[in-house]
Amino acid sequence: EHIEFKALHNDVFARLVRWCEHEQEIDSAKNQATNVFFLDGPDGGTASSLIRRGNFAPCQCYVANRHESTCVALRESGGGLLPDSNIVHATSSEALTKGAAPGVTQGDLAHLDFTGYYFDGCGGYAPHIVNMMSSALLILQDDDGDAVEGDEDKKGSHPPIVVGYSLLGGTKNLVEKELEVSRALTIIARSRGMRVFHALDDPSRFGLPPNVPKLGGNEGKTFTTWLILQAE
């Protein structure tokens, strides 16, 4: 049951990235490379789905993992599907941190633009998801309200971005956690001059099949949802 639920949402991820690509093509001025960032285990389930069923090139896919053994398994040199340089031995927050603020070290993937993020850590701690999203997407401002060095160009560039995440917990707790993450992402989106849309609430608009379940996995305690950031 968990494998089927995960496979379904891997497909949703691919579809939403393609939708973002289509929106970028409509406005040729917003020409951004299509890279995707996601969390993956040693089996490379999401990487395999994106490459073999979603027709993504391995070079478009990036992963960070704090376990060296998992990194080895995902790399081509270790028998995996992804280029060695696309796998970073670090937490997601470490790998994605922009490093523009004083005393903050820039992550190995911070220089890249991503069209899609899938924070599928399957933990139950919402602030952890928020930290990953902030590291990847928050545009910092100085005391005068201007974007700090390294983020100036992104403040005025608004290609759509898909963000997905998973959480574990009971039904009541999940509602509270979803609200916490949604509020945080709304603030993050505003720093980029963008708004947040819940893709699963309007599936036809975003090229998704109807009735994609948010709850599934073992005992129905895994919550996964998808949000689109679009320019205001």
PDB file of C-alpha atoms in Angstrom, residues 35-39 58-64 82 85-88 109 112 114:
ATOM      1  CA  ASN A  35      16.003  20.770 -12.462  1.00  0.00           C
ATOM      2  CA  VAL A  36      14.255  18.858  -9.711  1.00  0.00           C
ATOM      3  CA  PHE A  37      15.273  18.226  -6.115  1.00  0.00           C
ATOM      4  CA  PHE A  38      13.923  15.401  -3.997  1.00  0.00           C
ATOM      5  CA  LEU A  39      14.661  13.119  -1.092  1.00  0.00           C
ATOM      6  CA  PRO A  58      19.441  11.848 -14.854  1.00  0.00           C
ATOM      7  CA  CYS A  59      21.329  15.147 -15.026  1.00  0.00           C
ATOM      8  CA  GLN A  60      18.107  16.999 -14.128  1.00  0.00           C
ATOM      9  CA  CYS A  61      17.672  15.125 -10.838  1.00  0.00           C
ATOM     10  CA  TYR A  62      19.367  16.154  -7.584  1.00  0.00           C
ATOM     11  CA  VAL A  63      19.311  14.518  -4.166  1.00  0.00           C
ATOM     12  CA  ALA A  64      20.769  15.282  -0.755  1.00  0.00           C
ATOM     13  CA  LEU A  82      22.163   9.575 -10.887  1.00  0.00           C
ATOM     14  CA  SER A  85      27.853  15.174  -8.830  1.00  0.00           C
ATOM     15  CA  ASN A  86      24.076  15.271  -8.399  1.00  0.00           C
ATOM     16  CA  ILE A  87      24.177  13.502  -5.032  1.00  0.00           C
ATOM     17  CA  VAL A  88      25.177  15.585  -2.014  1.00  0.00           C
ATOM     18  CA  LEU A 109      23.197  22.949  -4.608  1.00  0.00           C
ATOM     19  CA  LEU A 112      21.013  25.856  -8.990  1.00  0.00           C
ATOM     20  CA  PHE A 114      14.855  24.095  -9.364  1.00  0.00           C
TER      21      PHE A 114
END
